[in-house]
CSV table of C-alpha atoms in Angstrom, one decimal:
chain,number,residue,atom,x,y,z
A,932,UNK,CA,60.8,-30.8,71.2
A,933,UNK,CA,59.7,-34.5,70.2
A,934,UNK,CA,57.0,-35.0,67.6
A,935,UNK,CA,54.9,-37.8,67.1
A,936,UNK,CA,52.3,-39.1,64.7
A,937,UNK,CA,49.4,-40.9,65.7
A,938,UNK,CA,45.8,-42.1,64.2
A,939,UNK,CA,42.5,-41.0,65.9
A,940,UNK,CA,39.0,-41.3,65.1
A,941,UNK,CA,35.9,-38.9,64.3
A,942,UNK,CA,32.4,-39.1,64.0
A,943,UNK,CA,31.4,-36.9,61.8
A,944,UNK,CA,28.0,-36.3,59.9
A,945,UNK,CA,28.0,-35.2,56.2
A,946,UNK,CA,25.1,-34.3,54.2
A,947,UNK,CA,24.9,-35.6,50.7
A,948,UNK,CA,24.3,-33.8,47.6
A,949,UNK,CA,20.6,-35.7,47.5
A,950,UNK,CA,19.5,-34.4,51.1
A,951,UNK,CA,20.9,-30.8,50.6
A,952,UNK,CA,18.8,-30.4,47.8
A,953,UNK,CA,15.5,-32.1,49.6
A,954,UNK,CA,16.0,-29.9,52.1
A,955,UNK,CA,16.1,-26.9,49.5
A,956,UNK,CA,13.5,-28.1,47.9
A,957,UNK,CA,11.1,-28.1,51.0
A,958,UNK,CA,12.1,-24.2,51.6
A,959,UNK,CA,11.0,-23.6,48.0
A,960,UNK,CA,8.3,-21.0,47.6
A,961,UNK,CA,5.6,-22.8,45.4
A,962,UNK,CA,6.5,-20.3,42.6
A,963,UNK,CA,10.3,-21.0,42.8
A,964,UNK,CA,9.7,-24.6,43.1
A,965,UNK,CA,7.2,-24.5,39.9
A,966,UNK,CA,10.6,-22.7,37.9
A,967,UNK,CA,12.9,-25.5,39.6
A,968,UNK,CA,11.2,-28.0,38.2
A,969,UNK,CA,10.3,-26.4,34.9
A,970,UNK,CA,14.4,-25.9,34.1
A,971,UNK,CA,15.2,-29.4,35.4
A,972,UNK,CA,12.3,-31.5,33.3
A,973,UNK,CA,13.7,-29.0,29.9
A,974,UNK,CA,16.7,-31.0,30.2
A,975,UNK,CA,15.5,-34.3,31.5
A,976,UNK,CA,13.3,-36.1,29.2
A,977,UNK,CA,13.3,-38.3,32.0
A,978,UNK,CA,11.0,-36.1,34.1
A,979,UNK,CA,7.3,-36.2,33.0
A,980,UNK,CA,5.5,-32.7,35.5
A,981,UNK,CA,1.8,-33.5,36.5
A,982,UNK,CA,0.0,-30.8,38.5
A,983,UNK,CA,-1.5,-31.5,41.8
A,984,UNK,CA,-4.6,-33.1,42.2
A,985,UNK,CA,-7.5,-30.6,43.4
A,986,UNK,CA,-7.6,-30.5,47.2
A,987,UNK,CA,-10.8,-30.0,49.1
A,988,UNK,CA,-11.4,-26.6,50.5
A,989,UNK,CA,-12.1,-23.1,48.8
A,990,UNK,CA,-10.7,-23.2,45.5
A,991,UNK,CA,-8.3,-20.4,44.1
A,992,UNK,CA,-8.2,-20.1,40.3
A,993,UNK,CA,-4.5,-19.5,40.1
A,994,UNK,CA,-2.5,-19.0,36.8
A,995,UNK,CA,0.9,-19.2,37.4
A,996,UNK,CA,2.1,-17.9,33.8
A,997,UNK,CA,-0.4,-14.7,34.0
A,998,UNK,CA,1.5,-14.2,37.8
A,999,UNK,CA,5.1,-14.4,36.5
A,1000,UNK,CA,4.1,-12.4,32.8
A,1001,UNK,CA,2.9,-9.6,35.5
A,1002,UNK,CA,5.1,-6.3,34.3
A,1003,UNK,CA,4.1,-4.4,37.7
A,1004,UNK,CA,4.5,-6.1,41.2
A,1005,UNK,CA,1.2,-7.3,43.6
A,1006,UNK,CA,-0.3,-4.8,45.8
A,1007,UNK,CA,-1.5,-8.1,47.6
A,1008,UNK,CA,1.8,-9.7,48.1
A,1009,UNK,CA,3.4,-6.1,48.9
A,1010,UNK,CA,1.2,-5.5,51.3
A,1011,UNK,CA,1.1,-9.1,53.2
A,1012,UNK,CA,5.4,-8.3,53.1
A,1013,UNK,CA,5.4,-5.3,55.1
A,1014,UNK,CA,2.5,-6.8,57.8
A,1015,UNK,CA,5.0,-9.7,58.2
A,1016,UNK,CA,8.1,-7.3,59.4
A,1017,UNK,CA,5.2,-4.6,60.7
A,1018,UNK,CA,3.6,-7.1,63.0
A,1019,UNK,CA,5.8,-9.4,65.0
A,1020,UNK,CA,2.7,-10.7,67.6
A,1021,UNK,CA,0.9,-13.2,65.5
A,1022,UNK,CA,-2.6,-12.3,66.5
A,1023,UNK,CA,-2.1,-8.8,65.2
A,1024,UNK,CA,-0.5,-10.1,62.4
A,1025,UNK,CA,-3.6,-12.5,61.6
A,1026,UNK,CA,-5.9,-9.6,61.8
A,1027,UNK,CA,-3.8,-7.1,60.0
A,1028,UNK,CA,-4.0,-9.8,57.0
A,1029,UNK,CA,-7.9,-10.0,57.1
A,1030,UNK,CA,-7.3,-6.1,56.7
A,1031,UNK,CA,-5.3,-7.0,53.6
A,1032,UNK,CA,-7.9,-9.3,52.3
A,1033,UNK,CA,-10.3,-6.2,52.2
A,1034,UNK,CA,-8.1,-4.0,49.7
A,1035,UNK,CA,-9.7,-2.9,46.5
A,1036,UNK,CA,-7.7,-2.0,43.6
A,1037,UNK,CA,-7.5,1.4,44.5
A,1038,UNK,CA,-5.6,0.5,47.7
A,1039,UNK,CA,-8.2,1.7,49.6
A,1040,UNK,CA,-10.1,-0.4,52.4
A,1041,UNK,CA,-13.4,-1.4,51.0
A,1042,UNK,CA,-15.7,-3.4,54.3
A,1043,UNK,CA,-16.1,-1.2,56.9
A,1044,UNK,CA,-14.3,-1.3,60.1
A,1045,UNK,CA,-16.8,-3.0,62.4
A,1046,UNK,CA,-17.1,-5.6,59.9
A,1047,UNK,CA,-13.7,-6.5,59.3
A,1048,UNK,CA,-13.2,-6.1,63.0
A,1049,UNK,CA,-15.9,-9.0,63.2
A,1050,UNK,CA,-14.1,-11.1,61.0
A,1051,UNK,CA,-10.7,-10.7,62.8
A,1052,UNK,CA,-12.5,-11.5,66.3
A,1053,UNK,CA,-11.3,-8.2,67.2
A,1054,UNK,CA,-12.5,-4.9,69.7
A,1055,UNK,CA,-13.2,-2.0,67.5
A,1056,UNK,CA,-10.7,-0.1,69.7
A,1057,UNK,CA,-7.8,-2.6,68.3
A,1058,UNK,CA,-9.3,-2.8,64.6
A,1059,UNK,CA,-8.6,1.6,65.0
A,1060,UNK,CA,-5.3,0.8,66.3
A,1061,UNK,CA,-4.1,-1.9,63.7
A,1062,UNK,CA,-5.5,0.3,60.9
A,1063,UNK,CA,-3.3,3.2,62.1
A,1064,UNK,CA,-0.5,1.2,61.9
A,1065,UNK,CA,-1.6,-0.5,58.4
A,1066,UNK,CA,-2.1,3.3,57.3
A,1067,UNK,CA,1.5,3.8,57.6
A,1068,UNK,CA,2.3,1.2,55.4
A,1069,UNK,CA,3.7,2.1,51.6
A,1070,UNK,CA,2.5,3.6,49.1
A,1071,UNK,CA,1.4,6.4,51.4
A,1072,UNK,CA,-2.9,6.6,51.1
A,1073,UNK,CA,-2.9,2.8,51.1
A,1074,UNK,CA,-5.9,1.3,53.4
A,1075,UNK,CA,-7.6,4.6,53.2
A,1076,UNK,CA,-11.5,4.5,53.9
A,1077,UNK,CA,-11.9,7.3,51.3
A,1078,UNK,CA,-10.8,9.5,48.9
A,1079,UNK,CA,-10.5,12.5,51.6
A,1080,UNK,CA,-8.8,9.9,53.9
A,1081,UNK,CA,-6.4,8.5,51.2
A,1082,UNK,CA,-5.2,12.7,50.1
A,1083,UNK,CA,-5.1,13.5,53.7
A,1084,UNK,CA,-2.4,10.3,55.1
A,1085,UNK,CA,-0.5,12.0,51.9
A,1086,UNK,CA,-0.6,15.7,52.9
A,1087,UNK,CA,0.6,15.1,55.9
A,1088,UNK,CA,3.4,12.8,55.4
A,1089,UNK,CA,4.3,15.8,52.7
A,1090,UNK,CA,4.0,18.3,56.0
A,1091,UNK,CA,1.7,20.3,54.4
A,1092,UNK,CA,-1.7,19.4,56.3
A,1093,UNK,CA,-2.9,23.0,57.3
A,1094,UNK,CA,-6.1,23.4,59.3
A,1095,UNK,CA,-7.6,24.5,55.7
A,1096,UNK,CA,-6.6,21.6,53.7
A,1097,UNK,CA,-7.7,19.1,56.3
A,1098,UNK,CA,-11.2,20.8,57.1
A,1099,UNK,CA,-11.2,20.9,52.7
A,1100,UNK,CA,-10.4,17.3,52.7
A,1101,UNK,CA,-13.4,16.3,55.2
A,1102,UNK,CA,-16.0,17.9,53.5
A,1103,UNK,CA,-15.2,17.0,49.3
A,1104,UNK,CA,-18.3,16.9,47.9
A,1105,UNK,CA,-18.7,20.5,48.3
A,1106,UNK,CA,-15.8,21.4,46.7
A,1107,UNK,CA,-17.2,18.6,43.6
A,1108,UNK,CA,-20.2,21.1,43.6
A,1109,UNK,CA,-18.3,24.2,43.6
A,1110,UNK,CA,-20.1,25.3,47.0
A,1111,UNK,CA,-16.8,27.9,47.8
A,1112,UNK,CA,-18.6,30.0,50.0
A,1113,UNK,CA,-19.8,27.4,52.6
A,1114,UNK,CA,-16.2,25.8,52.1
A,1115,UNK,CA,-14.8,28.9,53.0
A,1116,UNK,CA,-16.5,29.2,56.3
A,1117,UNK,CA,-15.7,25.7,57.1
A,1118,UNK,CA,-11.9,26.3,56.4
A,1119,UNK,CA,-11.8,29.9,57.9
A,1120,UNK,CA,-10.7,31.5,55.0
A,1121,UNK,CA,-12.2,33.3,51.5
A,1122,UNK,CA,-13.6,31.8,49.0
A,1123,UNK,CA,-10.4,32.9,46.6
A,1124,UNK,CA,-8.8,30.8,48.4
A,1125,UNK,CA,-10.3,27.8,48.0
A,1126,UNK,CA,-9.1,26.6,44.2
A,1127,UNK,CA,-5.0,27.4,46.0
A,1128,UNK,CA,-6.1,25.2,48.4
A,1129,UNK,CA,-7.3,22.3,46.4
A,1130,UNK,CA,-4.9,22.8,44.1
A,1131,UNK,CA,-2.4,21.5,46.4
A,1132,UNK,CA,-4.3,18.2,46.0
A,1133,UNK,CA,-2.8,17.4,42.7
A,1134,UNK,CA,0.7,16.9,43.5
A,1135,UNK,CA,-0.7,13.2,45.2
A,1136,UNK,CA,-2.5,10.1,43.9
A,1137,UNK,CA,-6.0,9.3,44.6
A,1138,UNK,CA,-5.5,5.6,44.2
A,1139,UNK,CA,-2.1,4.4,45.3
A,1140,UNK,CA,-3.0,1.2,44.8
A,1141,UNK,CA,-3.4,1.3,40.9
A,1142,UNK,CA,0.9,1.3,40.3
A,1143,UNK,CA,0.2,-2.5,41.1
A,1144,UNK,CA,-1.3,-5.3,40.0
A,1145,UNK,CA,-4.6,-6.5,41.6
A,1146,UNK,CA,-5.4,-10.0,42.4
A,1147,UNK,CA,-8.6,-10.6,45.0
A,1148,UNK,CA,-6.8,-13.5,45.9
A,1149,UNK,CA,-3.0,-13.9,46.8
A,1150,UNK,CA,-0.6,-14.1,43.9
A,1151,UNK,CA,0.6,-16.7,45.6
A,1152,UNK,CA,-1.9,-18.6,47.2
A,1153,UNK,CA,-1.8,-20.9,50.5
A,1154,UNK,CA,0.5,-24.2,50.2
A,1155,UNK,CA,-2.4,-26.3,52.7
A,1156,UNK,CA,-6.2,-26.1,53.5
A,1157,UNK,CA,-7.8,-26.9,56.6
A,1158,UNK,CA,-11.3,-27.8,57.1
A,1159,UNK,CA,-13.4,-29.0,59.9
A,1160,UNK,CA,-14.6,-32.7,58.8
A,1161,UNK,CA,-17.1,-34.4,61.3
A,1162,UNK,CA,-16.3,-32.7,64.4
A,1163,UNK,CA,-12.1,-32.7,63.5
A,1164,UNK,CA,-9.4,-31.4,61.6
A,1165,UNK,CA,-8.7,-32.2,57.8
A,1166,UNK,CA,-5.7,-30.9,56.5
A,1167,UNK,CA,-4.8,-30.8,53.0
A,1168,UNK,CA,-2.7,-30.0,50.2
A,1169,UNK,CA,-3.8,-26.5,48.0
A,1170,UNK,CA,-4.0,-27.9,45.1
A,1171,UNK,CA,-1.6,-25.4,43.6
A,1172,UNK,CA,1.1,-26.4,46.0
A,1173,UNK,CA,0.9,-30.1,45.1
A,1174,UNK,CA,3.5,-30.4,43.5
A,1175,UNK,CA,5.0,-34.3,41.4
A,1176,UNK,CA,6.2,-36.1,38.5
A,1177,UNK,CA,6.5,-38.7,37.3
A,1178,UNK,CA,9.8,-40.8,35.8
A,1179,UNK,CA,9.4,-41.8,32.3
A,1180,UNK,CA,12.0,-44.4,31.5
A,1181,UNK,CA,10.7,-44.9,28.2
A,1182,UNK,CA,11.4,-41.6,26.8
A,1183,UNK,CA,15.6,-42.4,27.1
A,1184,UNK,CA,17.3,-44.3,24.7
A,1185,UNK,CA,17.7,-48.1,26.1
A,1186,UNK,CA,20.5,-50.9,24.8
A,1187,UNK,CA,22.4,-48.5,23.4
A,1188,UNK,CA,26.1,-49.1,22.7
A,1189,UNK,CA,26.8,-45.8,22.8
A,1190,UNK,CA,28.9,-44.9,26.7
A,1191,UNK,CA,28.0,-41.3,26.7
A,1192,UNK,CA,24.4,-42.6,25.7
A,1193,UNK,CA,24.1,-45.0,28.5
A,1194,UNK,CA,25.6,-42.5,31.1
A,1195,UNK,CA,23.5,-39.9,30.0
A,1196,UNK,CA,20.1,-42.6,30.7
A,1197,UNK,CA,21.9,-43.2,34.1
A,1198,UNK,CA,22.4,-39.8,35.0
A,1199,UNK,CA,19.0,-38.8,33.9
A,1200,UNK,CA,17.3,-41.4,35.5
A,1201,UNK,CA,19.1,-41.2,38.6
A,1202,UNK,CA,18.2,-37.1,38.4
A,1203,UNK,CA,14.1,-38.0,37.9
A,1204,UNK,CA,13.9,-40.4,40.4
A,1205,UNK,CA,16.2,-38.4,43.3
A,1206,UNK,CA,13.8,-34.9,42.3
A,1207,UNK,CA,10.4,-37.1,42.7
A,1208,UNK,CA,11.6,-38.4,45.9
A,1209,UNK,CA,12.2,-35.2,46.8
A,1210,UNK,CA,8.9,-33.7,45.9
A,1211,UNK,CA,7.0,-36.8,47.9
A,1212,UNK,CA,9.3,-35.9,51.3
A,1213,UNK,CA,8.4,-31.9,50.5
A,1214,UNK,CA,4.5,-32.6,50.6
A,1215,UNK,CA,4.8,-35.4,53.1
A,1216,UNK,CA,6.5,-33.0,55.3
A,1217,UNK,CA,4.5,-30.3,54.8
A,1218,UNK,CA,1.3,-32.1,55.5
A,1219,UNK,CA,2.7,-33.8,58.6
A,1220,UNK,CA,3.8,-30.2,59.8
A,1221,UNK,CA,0.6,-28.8,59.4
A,1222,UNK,CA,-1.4,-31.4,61.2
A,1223,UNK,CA,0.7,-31.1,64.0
A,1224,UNK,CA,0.0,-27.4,64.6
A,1225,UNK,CA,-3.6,-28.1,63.7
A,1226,UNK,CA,-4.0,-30.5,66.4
A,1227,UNK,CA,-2.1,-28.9,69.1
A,1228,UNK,CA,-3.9,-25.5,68.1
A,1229,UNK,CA,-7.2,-26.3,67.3
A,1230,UNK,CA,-8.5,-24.1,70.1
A,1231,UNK,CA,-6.7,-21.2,68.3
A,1232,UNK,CA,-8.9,-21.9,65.0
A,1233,UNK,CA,-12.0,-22.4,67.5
A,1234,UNK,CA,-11.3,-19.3,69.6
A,1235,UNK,CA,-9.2,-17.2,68.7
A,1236,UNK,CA,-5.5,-16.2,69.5
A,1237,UNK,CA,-6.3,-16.0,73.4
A,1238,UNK,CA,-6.4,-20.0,73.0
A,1239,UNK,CA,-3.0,-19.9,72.2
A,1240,UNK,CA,-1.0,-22.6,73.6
A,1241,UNK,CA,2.9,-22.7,74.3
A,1242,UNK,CA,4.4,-24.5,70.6
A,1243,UNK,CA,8.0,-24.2,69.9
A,1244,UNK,CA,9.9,-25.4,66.8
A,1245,UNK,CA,11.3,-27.8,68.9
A,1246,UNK,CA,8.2,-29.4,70.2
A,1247,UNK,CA,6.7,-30.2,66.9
A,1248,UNK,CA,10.3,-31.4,65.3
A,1249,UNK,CA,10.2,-33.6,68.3
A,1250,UNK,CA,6.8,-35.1,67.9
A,1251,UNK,CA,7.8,-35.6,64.0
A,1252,UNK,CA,11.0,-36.7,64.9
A,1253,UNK,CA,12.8,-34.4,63.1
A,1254,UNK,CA,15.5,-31.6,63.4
A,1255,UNK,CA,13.9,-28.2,64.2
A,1256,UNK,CA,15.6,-26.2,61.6
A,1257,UNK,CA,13.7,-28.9,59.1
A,1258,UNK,CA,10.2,-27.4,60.9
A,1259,UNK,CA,11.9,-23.8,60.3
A,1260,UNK,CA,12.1,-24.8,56.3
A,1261,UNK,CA,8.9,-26.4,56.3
A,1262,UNK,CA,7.2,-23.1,57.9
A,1263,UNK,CA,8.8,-20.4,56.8
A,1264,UNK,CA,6.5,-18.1,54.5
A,1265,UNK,CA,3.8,-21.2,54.4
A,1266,UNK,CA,0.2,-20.2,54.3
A,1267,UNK,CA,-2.8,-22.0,55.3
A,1268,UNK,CA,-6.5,-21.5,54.3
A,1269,UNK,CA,-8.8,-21.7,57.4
A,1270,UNK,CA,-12.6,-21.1,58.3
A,1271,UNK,CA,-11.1,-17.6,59.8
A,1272,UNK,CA,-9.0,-16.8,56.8
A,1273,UNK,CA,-5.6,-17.4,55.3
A,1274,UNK,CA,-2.7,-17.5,58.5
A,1275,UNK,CA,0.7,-18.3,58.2
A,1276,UNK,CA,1.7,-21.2,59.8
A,1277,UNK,CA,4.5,-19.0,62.3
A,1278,UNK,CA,1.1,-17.9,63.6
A,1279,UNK,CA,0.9,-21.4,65.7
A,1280,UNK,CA,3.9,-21.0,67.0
A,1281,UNK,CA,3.6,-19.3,70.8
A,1282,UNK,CA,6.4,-18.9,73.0
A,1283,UNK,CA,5.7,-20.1,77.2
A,1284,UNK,CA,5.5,-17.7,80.1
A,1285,UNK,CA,5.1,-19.2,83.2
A,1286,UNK,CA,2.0,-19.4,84.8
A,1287,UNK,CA,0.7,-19.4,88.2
A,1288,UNK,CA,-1.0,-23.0,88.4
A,1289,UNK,CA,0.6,-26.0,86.8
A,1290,UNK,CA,1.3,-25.3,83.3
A,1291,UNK,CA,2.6,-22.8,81.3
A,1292,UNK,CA,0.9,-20.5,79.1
A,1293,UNK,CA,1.9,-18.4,75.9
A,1294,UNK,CA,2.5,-15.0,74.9
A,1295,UNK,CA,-0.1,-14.8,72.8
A,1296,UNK,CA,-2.6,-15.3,75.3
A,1297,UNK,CA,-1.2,-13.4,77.9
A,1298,UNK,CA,-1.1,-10.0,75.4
A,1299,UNK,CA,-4.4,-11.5,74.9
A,1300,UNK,CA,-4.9,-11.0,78.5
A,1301,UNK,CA,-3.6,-7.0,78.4
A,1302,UNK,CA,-5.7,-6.4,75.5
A,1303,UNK,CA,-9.0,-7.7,76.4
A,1304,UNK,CA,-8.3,-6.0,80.3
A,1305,UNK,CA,-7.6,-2.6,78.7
A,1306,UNK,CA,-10.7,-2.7,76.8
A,1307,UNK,CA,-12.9,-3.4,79.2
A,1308,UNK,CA,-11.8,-0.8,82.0
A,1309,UNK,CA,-13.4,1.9,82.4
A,1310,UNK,CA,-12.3,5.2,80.9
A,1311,UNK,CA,-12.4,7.2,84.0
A,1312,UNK,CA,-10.7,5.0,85.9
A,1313,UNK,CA,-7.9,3.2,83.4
A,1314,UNK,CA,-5.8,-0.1,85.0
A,1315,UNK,CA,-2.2,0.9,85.7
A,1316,UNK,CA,0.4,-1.7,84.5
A,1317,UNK,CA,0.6,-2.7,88.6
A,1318,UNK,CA,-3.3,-3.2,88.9
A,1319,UNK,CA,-3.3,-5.2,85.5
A,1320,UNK,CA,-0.4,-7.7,86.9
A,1321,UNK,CA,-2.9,-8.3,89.9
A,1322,UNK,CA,-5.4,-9.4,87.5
A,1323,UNK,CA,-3.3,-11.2,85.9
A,1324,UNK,CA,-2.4,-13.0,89.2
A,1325,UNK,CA,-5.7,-13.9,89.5
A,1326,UNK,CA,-5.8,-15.2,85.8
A,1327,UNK,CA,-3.2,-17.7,86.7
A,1328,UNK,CA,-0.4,-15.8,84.8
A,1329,UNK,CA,2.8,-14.4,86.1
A,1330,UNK,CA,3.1,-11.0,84.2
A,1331,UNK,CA,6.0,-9.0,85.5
A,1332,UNK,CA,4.9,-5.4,85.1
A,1333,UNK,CA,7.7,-4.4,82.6
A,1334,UNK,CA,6.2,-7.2,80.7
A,1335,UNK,CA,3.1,-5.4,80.6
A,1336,UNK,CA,4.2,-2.1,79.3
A,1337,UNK,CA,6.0,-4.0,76.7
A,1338,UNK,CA,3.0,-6.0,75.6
A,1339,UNK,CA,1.0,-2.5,75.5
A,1340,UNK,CA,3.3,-1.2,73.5
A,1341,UNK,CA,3.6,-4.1,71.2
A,1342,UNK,CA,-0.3,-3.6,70.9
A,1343,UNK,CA,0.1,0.5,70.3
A,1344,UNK,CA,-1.9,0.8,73.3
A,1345,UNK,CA,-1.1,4.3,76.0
A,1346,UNK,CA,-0.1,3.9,79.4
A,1347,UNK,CA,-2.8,5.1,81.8
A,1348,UNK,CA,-1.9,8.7,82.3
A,1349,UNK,CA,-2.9,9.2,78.5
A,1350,UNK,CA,-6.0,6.7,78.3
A,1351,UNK,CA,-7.5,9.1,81.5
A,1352,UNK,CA,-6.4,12.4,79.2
A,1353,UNK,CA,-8.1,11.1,76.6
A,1354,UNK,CA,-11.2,9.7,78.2
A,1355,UNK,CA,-11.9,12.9,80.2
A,1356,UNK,CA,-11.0,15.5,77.1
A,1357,UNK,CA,-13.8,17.7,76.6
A,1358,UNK,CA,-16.1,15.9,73.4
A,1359,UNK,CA,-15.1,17.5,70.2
A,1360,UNK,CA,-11.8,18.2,71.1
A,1361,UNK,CA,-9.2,16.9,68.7
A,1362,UNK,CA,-6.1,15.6,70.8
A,1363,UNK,CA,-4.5,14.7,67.5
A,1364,UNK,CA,-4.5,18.3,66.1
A,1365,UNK,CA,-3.5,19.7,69.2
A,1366,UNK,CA,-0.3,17.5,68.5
A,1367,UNK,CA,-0.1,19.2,65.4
């Protein structure tokens, strides 16, 4: 076996220390960014923090030292956790969060349904459906629409729901006045039994929502602000999420003779000037980011999610000229304050499906499409999954009908066999207890 040694040549990209921490920097949470900087200007007298300037738009009193002294954890930012793993479409995830913005301290659901359903351009139908699945959420007896709602979700995630404690639970005020007789008939038992049945009650809590603390307003709050400005888009900064400093030059000891003196200036220096650099590509980014999606989705703010239109990661790092997984830093867990609420920025994003005319057209708007069918059959005569892809054919999309039942199931919505059983039940009939 003959061996030989020879040369060759690679191309090879390496990033430097400066750009991996840019790039960490620009995935920062505003909180762990505000820390980041904190530590690094205690050891750099270099490194002078000013706070953003105030950005047009709503303005959130936010006190970041009252938010990170907190000894118990938000409800608010608990809450908006579990709706980002809970609701993976982003139209149901933009209307769960106006659900969110509704919570009192309790943790129960303070506007009532139609209204929030208004706000979240939403049927009343989907606002029940979304709330089901909100009402799931942890603590148990969170987005409860009262106090017999809020002891009920508990009971009967504890299994112990009986006809009794259920009827008890609708009609509270009587047991408040001690009325045990009329309770009794309600619940079909004697009015012995009443003070065993309501003593059940005190093994949950009335107001879930009081183990944590209560802000109206996010804990943390959105990183941009978009506004309509003379018949267009302004996007903005949140003045919270503004984040620079300054390099102070002056405040390092200059013609010293001292090496360790004039390497620590050097170093220092070179520190300050690298971390504002930083700080300007972070909020450059971010702002050229959300503009983007702004302007490609400006129907979406207009309209709602049915005006969805197909946005990758990859066409916006392309119109930026940037790498996509620097879009994925720059998006990931941003919020941005609209006319319609705070949405996260993912909520732009739609994937394509192809359509039957000359474009493509997203997901969002085609379970748009399912949703808005479904709602407006008739009850007596529901739309099979076949009879909603003809529509859809006719609505220029190309819905195969497996992607139909996944979209309804995506949207907690019942094939047709059920929606007929329910429609033609017999009126006071309780198909839920009958599950039971």
């Amino acid at each position: 076996m003959e061996m030989f040694q020879g040369q060759t040549q690679q191309q090879t990209r390496v990033m430097s220390a400066q750009m991996r921490e840019s790039l960490s920097i620009l995935s920062m949470p505003a909180g762990d960014l505000a820390e980041h900087i904190a530590r690094i200007a205690t050891a750099n007298p270099a490194i002078s923090w000013l706070r953003g300037p105030r950005m047009p738009g709503r303005a959130v009193d936010f006190d970041a030292a009252a938010a990170l002294a907190a000894d118990r954890p938000s409800l608010i930012a608990h809450v908006t956790g579990q709706i980002d793993l809970a609701f993976p479409d982003a139209a149901d995830r933009a209307a769960a969060l106006v659900f969110a913005q509704g919570l009192e301290p309790t943790g129960w659901l303070g506007p009532p349904l139609d209204q929030i359903a208004a706000e979240a351009r939403i049927s009343g139908a989907q606002a029940e459906a979304i709330l089901t699945r909100l009402q799931g959420f942890e603590p148990t007896g969170i987005f409860a629409r009262s106090l017999g709602e809020c002891l009920a979700l508990q009971a009967r995630e504890a299994g112990v729901l009986t006809w009794e404690l259920e009827a008890l639970l609708a009609n509270l005020p009587l047991l408040a006045e001690g009325r045990h007789r009329e309770l009794a008939e309600l619940c079909d038992c004697e009015p012995a039994d009443i003070p065993q049945i309501a003593r059940q009650l005190r093994a949950f809590d009335p107001k879930p929502g009081q183990a944590y603390a209560f802000d109206p307003e996010p804990v943390f709050p959105p990183d941009l602000v978009a506004r309509r400005v003379n018949g267009g888009w302004q996007v903005a900064l949140h003045r919270s999420a503004a984040f620079a400093i300054s390099v102070r030059p002056d405040r390092l000891p200059e013609g010293t003779r001292d090496p360790a003196a004039r390497s620590f200036r050097r170093k220092a220096l070179a520190e300050a000037r690298a971390l504002a650099q930083a700080l300007e590509r972070r909020n450059a980014t971010l702002l050229r980011t959300a503009a983007v999606l702004v302007a490609r989705q400006a129907a979406f703010l207009d309209q709602g999610p049915g005006a969805l239109v197909p946005l990758t990661l990859e066409d916006v790092a392309g119109e930026m000229d940037l790498h996509p997984s620097t879009i994925s830093r720059a998006t990931a867990g941003r919020m941005i304050d609209t006319p319609i609420g705070a949405l996260p920025l993912r909520a732009f994003f739609s994937r394509a499906l192809p359509g039957a005319g000359d474009g493509a057209v997203s997901q969002d708007r085609a379970r748009a499409f399912v949703r808005r069918v479904i709602a407006e059959e008739s009850p007596e005569a529901p739309l099979s999954d076949d009879a909603i892809v003809t529509l859809a054919r006719k609505a220029d999309l190309l819905l195969a009908r497996r992607t139909v039942a996944k979209y309804r199931l995506v949207l907690g919505i019942a094939g047709s066999f059920e929606r007929r059983r329910k429609a033609q039940a017999p009126a006071g009939f309780d198909m839920a207890a009958l599950a039971r």
